[in-house]
GROMACS .gro file of C-alpha atoms in nm:
model
  316
    1UNK     CA    1  12.790   1.856   6.436
    2UNK     CA    2  12.975   1.598   6.651
    3UNK     CA    3  13.025   1.263   6.483
    4UNK     CA    4  12.935   1.401   6.140
    5UNK     CA    5  13.176   1.461   5.853
    6UNK     CA    6  13.084   1.693   5.566
    7UNK     CA    7  13.217   1.597   5.223
    8UNK     CA    8  13.153   1.707   4.863
    9UNK     CA    9  12.888   1.496   4.691
   10UNK     CA   10  13.075   1.254   4.464
   11UNK     CA   11  12.968   0.967   4.238
   12UNK     CA   12  13.042   0.720   4.518
   13UNK     CA   13  12.770   0.886   4.731
   14UNK     CA   14  12.495   0.899   4.471
   15UNK     CA   15  12.336   0.559   4.537
   16UNK     CA   16  12.300   0.627   4.911
   17UNK     CA   17  12.185   0.984   4.847
   18UNK     CA   18  11.924   0.857   4.601
   19UNK     CA   19  11.796   0.615   4.866
   20UNK     CA   20  11.750   0.905   5.110
   21UNK     CA   21  11.559   1.099   4.846
   22UNK     CA   22  11.345   0.795   4.766
   23UNK     CA   23  11.251   0.763   5.134
   24UNK     CA   24  11.165   1.132   5.150
   25UNK     CA   25  10.945   1.115   4.843
   26UNK     CA   26  10.772   0.801   4.968
   27UNK     CA   27  10.674   0.982   5.288
   28UNK     CA   28  10.566   1.280   5.081
   29UNK     CA   29  10.340   1.066   4.862
   30UNK     CA   30  10.182   0.914   5.171
   31UNK     CA   31  10.079   1.269   5.263
   32UNK     CA   32   9.978   1.364   4.906
   33UNK     CA   33   9.888   1.081   4.668
   34UNK     CA   34   9.871   1.308   4.361
   35UNK     CA   35  10.247   1.365   4.361
   36UNK     CA   36  10.431   1.189   4.075
   37UNK     CA   37  10.563   0.837   4.121
   38UNK     CA   38  10.931   0.772   4.042
   39UNK     CA   39  11.174   0.484   4.056
   40UNK     CA   40  11.501   0.649   3.942
   41UNK     CA   41  11.594   0.897   4.214
   42UNK     CA   42  11.957   0.904   4.108
   43UNK     CA   43  11.836   1.069   3.787
   44UNK     CA   44  11.655   1.330   3.998
   45UNK     CA   45  11.978   1.411   4.179
   46UNK     CA   46  12.166   1.428   3.851
   47UNK     CA   47  11.898   1.659   3.712
   48UNK     CA   48  11.980   1.910   3.987
   49UNK     CA   49  12.356   1.860   3.959
   50UNK     CA   50  12.356   1.914   3.582
   51UNK     CA   51  12.271   2.283   3.620
   52UNK     CA   52  12.552   2.530   3.564
   53UNK     CA   53  12.716   2.636   3.893
   54UNK     CA   54  12.554   2.348   4.083
   55UNK     CA   55  12.722   2.155   4.359
   56UNK     CA   56  12.638   1.926   4.646
   57UNK     CA   57  12.755   1.809   4.985
   58UNK     CA   58  12.674   1.507   5.202
   59UNK     CA   59  12.687   1.437   5.573
   60UNK     CA   60  12.858   1.111   5.673
   61UNK     CA   61  12.819   0.924   6.000
   62UNK     CA   62  13.108   0.682   5.974
   63UNK     CA   63  13.083   0.568   5.613
   64UNK     CA   64  12.703   0.611   5.592
   65UNK     CA   65  12.541   0.901   5.406
   66UNK     CA   66  12.281   1.050   5.643
   67UNK     CA   67  12.194   1.376   5.464
   68UNK     CA   68  12.246   1.555   5.135
   69UNK     CA   69  12.216   1.906   4.999
   70UNK     CA   70  12.243   2.020   4.637
   71UNK     CA   71  12.220   2.381   4.527
   72UNK     CA   72  12.315   2.613   4.248
   73UNK     CA   73  12.382   2.981   4.186
   74UNK     CA   74  12.183   3.142   3.907
   75UNK     CA   75  12.097   3.481   3.765
   76UNK     CA   76  11.759   3.621   3.868
   77UNK     CA   77  11.620   3.806   3.564
   78UNK     CA   78  11.342   3.972   3.765
   79UNK     CA   79  11.565   4.133   4.030
   80UNK     CA   80  11.881   4.155   3.821
   81UNK     CA   81  12.108   3.985   4.075
   82UNK     CA   82  12.226   3.638   4.170
   83UNK     CA   83  12.049   3.391   4.392
   84UNK     CA   84  12.114   3.039   4.520
   85UNK     CA   85  11.847   2.771   4.506
   86UNK     CA   86  11.800   2.421   4.644
   87UNK     CA   87  11.560   2.256   4.398
   88UNK     CA   88  11.289   1.993   4.451
   89UNK     CA   89  11.534   1.701   4.476
   90UNK     CA   90  11.809   1.890   4.654
   91UNK     CA   91  11.755   1.811   5.021
   92UNK     CA   92  11.702   1.491   5.220
   93UNK     CA   93  11.803   1.347   5.554
   94UNK     CA   94  11.776   1.015   5.736
   95UNK     CA   95  11.538   0.991   6.030
   96UNK     CA   96  11.675   1.189   6.325
   97UNK     CA   97  11.943   1.360   6.113
   98UNK     CA   98  11.763   1.682   6.018
   99UNK     CA   99  12.005   1.891   6.225
  100UNK     CA  100  12.286   1.798   5.984
  101UNK     CA  101  12.109   2.004   5.717
  102UNK     CA  102  12.233   2.313   5.899
  103UNK     CA  103  12.593   2.197   5.867
  104UNK     CA  104  12.543   2.118   5.499
  105UNK     CA  105  12.390   2.461   5.440
  106UNK     CA  106  12.687   2.626   5.612
  107UNK     CA  107  12.921   2.448   5.371
  108UNK     CA  108  12.729   2.536   5.055
  109UNK     CA  109  12.622   2.886   5.159
  110UNK     CA  110  12.985   2.993   5.194
  111UNK     CA  111  13.034   2.913   4.824
  112UNK     CA  112  12.712   3.089   4.728
  113UNK     CA  113  12.805   3.410   4.906
  114UNK     CA  114  13.155   3.400   4.754
  115UNK     CA  115  12.983   3.377   4.413
  116UNK     CA  116  12.779   3.689   4.488
  117UNK     CA  117  12.450   3.519   4.579
  118UNK     CA  118  12.312   3.657   4.905
  119UNK     CA  119  11.948   3.554   4.851
  120UNK     CA  120  11.893   3.185   4.921
  121UNK     CA  121  11.591   2.965   4.840
  122UNK     CA  122  11.509   2.605   4.934
  123UNK     CA  123  11.216   2.403   4.795
  124UNK     CA  124  11.104   2.170   5.073
  125UNK     CA  125  10.809   1.925   5.098
  126UNK     CA  126  10.527   2.102   5.279
  127UNK     CA  127  10.435   1.795   5.486
  128UNK     CA  128  10.789   1.717   5.606
  129UNK     CA  129  10.811   1.904   5.937
  130UNK     CA  130  11.135   1.732   6.037
  131UNK     CA  131  11.304   1.855   5.718
  132UNK     CA  132  11.148   2.201   5.743
  133UNK     CA  133  11.263   2.261   6.101
  134UNK     CA  134  11.639   2.304   6.038
  135UNK     CA  135  11.568   2.558   5.764
  136UNK     CA  136  11.345   2.764   5.992
  137UNK     CA  137  11.628   2.763   6.247
  138UNK     CA  138  11.858   2.897   5.975
  139UNK     CA  139  11.640   3.211   5.952
  140UNK     CA  140  11.444   3.096   5.645
  141UNK     CA  141  11.073   3.168   5.608
  142UNK     CA  142  10.793   3.054   5.377
  143UNK     CA  143  10.778   3.278   5.069
  144UNK     CA  144  10.599   3.070   4.807
  145UNK     CA  145  10.361   2.774   4.793
  146UNK     CA  146  10.308   2.504   4.529
  147UNK     CA  147   9.983   2.307   4.557
  148UNK     CA  148   9.766   2.046   4.388
  149UNK     CA  149   9.410   1.916   4.387
  150UNK     CA  150   9.194   1.676   4.189
  151UNK     CA  151   9.000   1.804   3.891
  152UNK     CA  152   8.623   1.761   3.914
  153UNK     CA  153   8.292   1.850   3.755
  154UNK     CA  154   8.201   2.157   3.958
  155UNK     CA  155   7.862   2.307   4.020
  156UNK     CA  156   7.831   2.635   3.823
  157UNK     CA  157   7.876   2.948   4.033
  158UNK     CA  158   7.605   3.213   4.027
  159UNK     CA  159   7.818   3.522   3.975
  160UNK     CA  160   7.639   3.698   3.688
  161UNK     CA  161   7.928   3.626   3.452
  162UNK     CA  162   7.973   3.443   3.126
  163UNK     CA  163   8.296   3.258   3.059
  164UNK     CA  164   8.432   3.228   2.708
  165UNK     CA  165   8.752   3.119   2.540
  166UNK     CA  166   9.022   3.382   2.525
  167UNK     CA  167   9.145   3.521   2.194
  168UNK     CA  168   9.424   3.746   2.065
  169UNK     CA  169   9.192   4.047   2.088
  170UNK     CA  170   9.214   4.004   2.467
  171UNK     CA  171   9.580   4.105   2.478
  172UNK     CA  172   9.509   4.448   2.628
  173UNK     CA  173   9.289   4.289   2.897
  174UNK     CA  174   9.553   4.030   2.986
  175UNK     CA  175   9.822   4.297   3.011
  176UNK     CA  176   9.594   4.505   3.234
  177UNK     CA  177   9.521   4.207   3.460
  178UNK     CA  178   9.888   4.117   3.492
  179UNK     CA  179   9.968   4.479   3.581
  180UNK     CA  180   9.703   4.472   3.853
  181UNK     CA  181   9.864   4.159   4.000
  182UNK     CA  182  10.212   4.317   3.995
  183UNK     CA  183  10.075   4.628   4.163
  184UNK     CA  184   9.894   4.426   4.428
  185UNK     CA  185  10.206   4.226   4.512
  186UNK     CA  186  10.423   4.537   4.526
  187UNK     CA  187  10.218   4.661   4.821
  188UNK     CA  188  10.195   4.541   5.181
  189UNK     CA  189  10.247   4.284   5.315
  190UNK     CA  190  10.408   4.134   5.003
  191UNK     CA  191  10.653   4.413   4.914
  192UNK     CA  192  10.772   4.207   4.616
  193UNK     CA  193  11.047   4.449   4.519
  194UNK     CA  194  10.982   4.377   4.153
  195UNK     CA  195  10.986   4.664   3.907
  196UNK     CA  196  10.649   4.699   3.737
  197UNK     CA  197  10.697   4.658   3.360
  198UNK     CA  198  10.567   4.907   3.108
  199UNK     CA  199  10.243   4.845   2.921
  200UNK     CA  200  10.448   4.756   2.613
  201UNK     CA  201  10.646   4.498   2.811
  202UNK     CA  202  10.329   4.342   2.950
  203UNK     CA  203  10.184   4.314   2.599
  204UNK     CA  204  10.506   4.163   2.465
  205UNK     CA  205  10.517   3.905   2.746
  206UNK     CA  206  10.165   3.784   2.671
  207UNK     CA  207  10.153   3.825   2.293
  208UNK     CA  208  10.208   3.453   2.219
  209UNK     CA  209   9.948   3.321   2.466
  210UNK     CA  210   9.717   3.206   2.186
  211UNK     CA  211   9.983   3.071   1.947
  212UNK     CA  212   9.974   2.710   2.072
  213UNK     CA  213   9.636   2.587   2.200
  214UNK     CA  214   9.798   2.253   2.291
  215UNK     CA  215  10.012   2.438   2.546
  216UNK     CA  216   9.784   2.709   2.686
  217UNK     CA  217   9.409   2.734   2.742
  218UNK     CA  218   9.272   3.080   2.817
  219UNK     CA  219   8.935   3.170   2.968
  220UNK     CA  220   8.783   3.518   3.006
  221UNK     CA  221   8.496   3.611   3.238
  222UNK     CA  222   8.257   3.882   3.121
  223UNK     CA  223   7.989   4.068   3.311
  224UNK     CA  224   7.731   4.266   3.115
  225UNK     CA  225   7.952   4.219   2.808
  226UNK     CA  226   8.264   4.365   2.973
  227UNK     CA  227   8.569   4.152   3.061
  228UNK     CA  228   8.634   4.140   3.436
  229UNK     CA  229   8.883   3.856   3.481
  230UNK     CA  230   9.075   3.571   3.322
  231UNK     CA  231   9.243   3.238   3.393
  232UNK     CA  232   9.524   3.058   3.209
  233UNK     CA  233   9.587   2.682   3.208
  234UNK     CA  234   9.930   2.549   3.107
  235UNK     CA  235  10.046   2.197   3.017
  236UNK     CA  236  10.347   2.213   3.245
  237UNK     CA  237  10.623   1.962   3.160
  238UNK     CA  238  10.656   1.663   3.391
  239UNK     CA  239  10.977   1.500   3.507
  240UNK     CA  240  11.045   1.664   3.844
  241UNK     CA  241  10.918   1.565   4.188
  242UNK     CA  242  10.631   1.814   4.182
  243UNK     CA  243  10.428   1.788   3.860
  244UNK     CA  244  10.205   1.477   3.835
  245UNK     CA  245  10.122   1.294   3.514
  246UNK     CA  246   9.783   1.381   3.359
  247UNK     CA  247   9.814   1.725   3.516
  248UNK     CA  248   9.738   2.076   3.403
  249UNK     CA  249   9.867   2.388   3.575
  250UNK     CA  250   9.658   2.690   3.669
  251UNK     CA  251   9.939   2.930   3.587
  252UNK     CA  252   9.768   3.270   3.603
  253UNK     CA  253   9.439   3.406   3.730
  254UNK     CA  254   9.337   3.762   3.801
  255UNK     CA  255   9.027   3.975   3.846
  256UNK     CA  256   9.004   4.347   3.785
  257UNK     CA  257   9.018   4.528   4.122
  258UNK     CA  258   8.666   4.670   4.087
  259UNK     CA  259   8.522   4.320   4.039
  260UNK     CA  260   8.707   4.141   4.318
  261UNK     CA  261   8.506   3.954   4.583
  262UNK     CA  262   8.204   3.935   4.352
  263UNK     CA  263   8.238   3.570   4.246
  264UNK     CA  264   8.439   3.619   3.927
  265UNK     CA  265   8.734   3.408   4.040
  266UNK     CA  266   8.502   3.142   4.184
  267UNK     CA  267   8.328   3.111   3.849
  268UNK     CA  268   8.655   3.096   3.656
  269UNK     CA  269   8.810   2.838   3.889
  270UNK     CA  270   8.504   2.615   3.880
  271UNK     CA  271   8.491   2.640   3.502
  272UNK     CA  272   8.861   2.552   3.471
  273UNK     CA  273   8.833   2.250   3.703
  274UNK     CA  274   8.532   2.121   3.510
  275UNK     CA  275   8.699   2.179   3.172
  276UNK     CA  276   9.015   1.999   3.288
  277UNK     CA  277   8.812   1.707   3.424
  278UNK     CA  278   8.619   1.673   3.098
  279UNK     CA  279   8.943   1.680   2.898
  280UNK     CA  280   9.105   1.394   3.089
  281UNK     CA  281   9.332   1.579   3.329
  282UNK     CA  282   9.343   1.405   3.666
  283UNK     CA  283   9.497   1.686   3.870
  284UNK     CA  284   9.554   2.060   3.867
  285UNK     CA  285   9.853   2.238   4.018
  286UNK     CA  286   9.891   2.603   4.105
  287UNK     CA  287  10.117   2.827   4.313
  288UNK     CA  288  10.109   3.155   4.500
  289UNK     CA  289  10.314   3.392   4.710
  290UNK     CA  290  10.240   3.320   5.075
  291UNK     CA  291  10.249   3.694   5.150
  292UNK     CA  292   9.981   3.768   4.889
  293UNK     CA  293   9.692   3.755   5.133
  294UNK     CA  294   9.423   3.728   4.866
  295UNK     CA  295   9.586   3.427   4.701
  296UNK     CA  296   9.705   3.264   5.023
  297UNK     CA  297   9.349   3.256   5.156
  298UNK     CA  298   9.167   3.190   4.831
  299UNK     CA  299   9.343   2.887   4.682
  300UNK     CA  300   9.337   2.659   4.989
  301UNK     CA  301   8.964   2.727   5.017
  302UNK     CA  302   8.929   2.599   4.661
  303UNK     CA  303   9.074   2.265   4.768
  304UNK     CA  304   9.438   2.316   4.669
  305UNK     CA  305   9.672   2.137   4.910
  306UNK     CA  306  10.032   2.259   4.957
  307UNK     CA  307  10.296   2.020   4.826
  308UNK     CA  308  10.614   2.229   4.847
  309UNK     CA  309  10.716   2.549   5.021
  310UNK     CA  310  10.980   2.780   4.883
  311UNK     CA  311  11.175   2.890   5.186
  312UNK     CA  312  11.366   3.216   5.157
  313UNK     CA  313  11.648   3.395   5.333
  314UNK     CA  314  11.809   3.725   5.236
  315UNK     CA  315  12.144   3.793   5.399
  316UNK     CA  316  12.202   4.141   5.545
   0.00000   0.00000   0.00000
């Protein structure tokens, strides 16, 4: 871009880069007050740079930093290949300088491809249209959504279900529900590309769900004495630009296919929001694949507001 110089992100740039990130997050919190409040944005940059195979670049106009980009190459255990990711603190630009993001991406993407990473992801504030625009013009699209809402005492849903605490005896149910979610997301229009694990692998993945009640809270919905769905809450660690304090994460929810659209998920969600409110949690986060039509339509209707989009590009 004329008048712009691209340089590696060095210690001498960190203060100015942190100021850009602080401005971005301030605008973001004006759009969504539940986002966490921070004062040390240099630490957020360092958090992203401390990953193995991480690196950054900045755009300079004269001697002024006007944009930054930090990314890393990592192994993807689900797909068995390498991907590159720009994390929550990895992208910011001064007002009117969004176009420079495309130059910064060109500089970093060359390294990523040379390292064998041809799938690229960028986590961008959902409300920041000026920052989103250059990514869309780099052939990225929205793949994943992170969202938040307030907890609240909800009116019970009449769905002919009873909700109880989960227990280790529910392992087979949980494995079955997770399988149903994998199968749903493997089909159109999601086409996840993920191999569906075996029943033994599903059971192994979930076998420790009940080991630490301070970390996970599990609810099961029953109809006529038969389990039809579940929901898992997780005390997700704070410290990044997404997870608020006094927050609990709705990390997994699923209903058996035969019971979908009968109020099971409504009852579970209302129960979880009420439980979280009564236990002192101020907010609840969740996330979904934007191409999972059931999730993408359901969660916003439950009051969850997008905070970040995961933008995705796969090179030919």
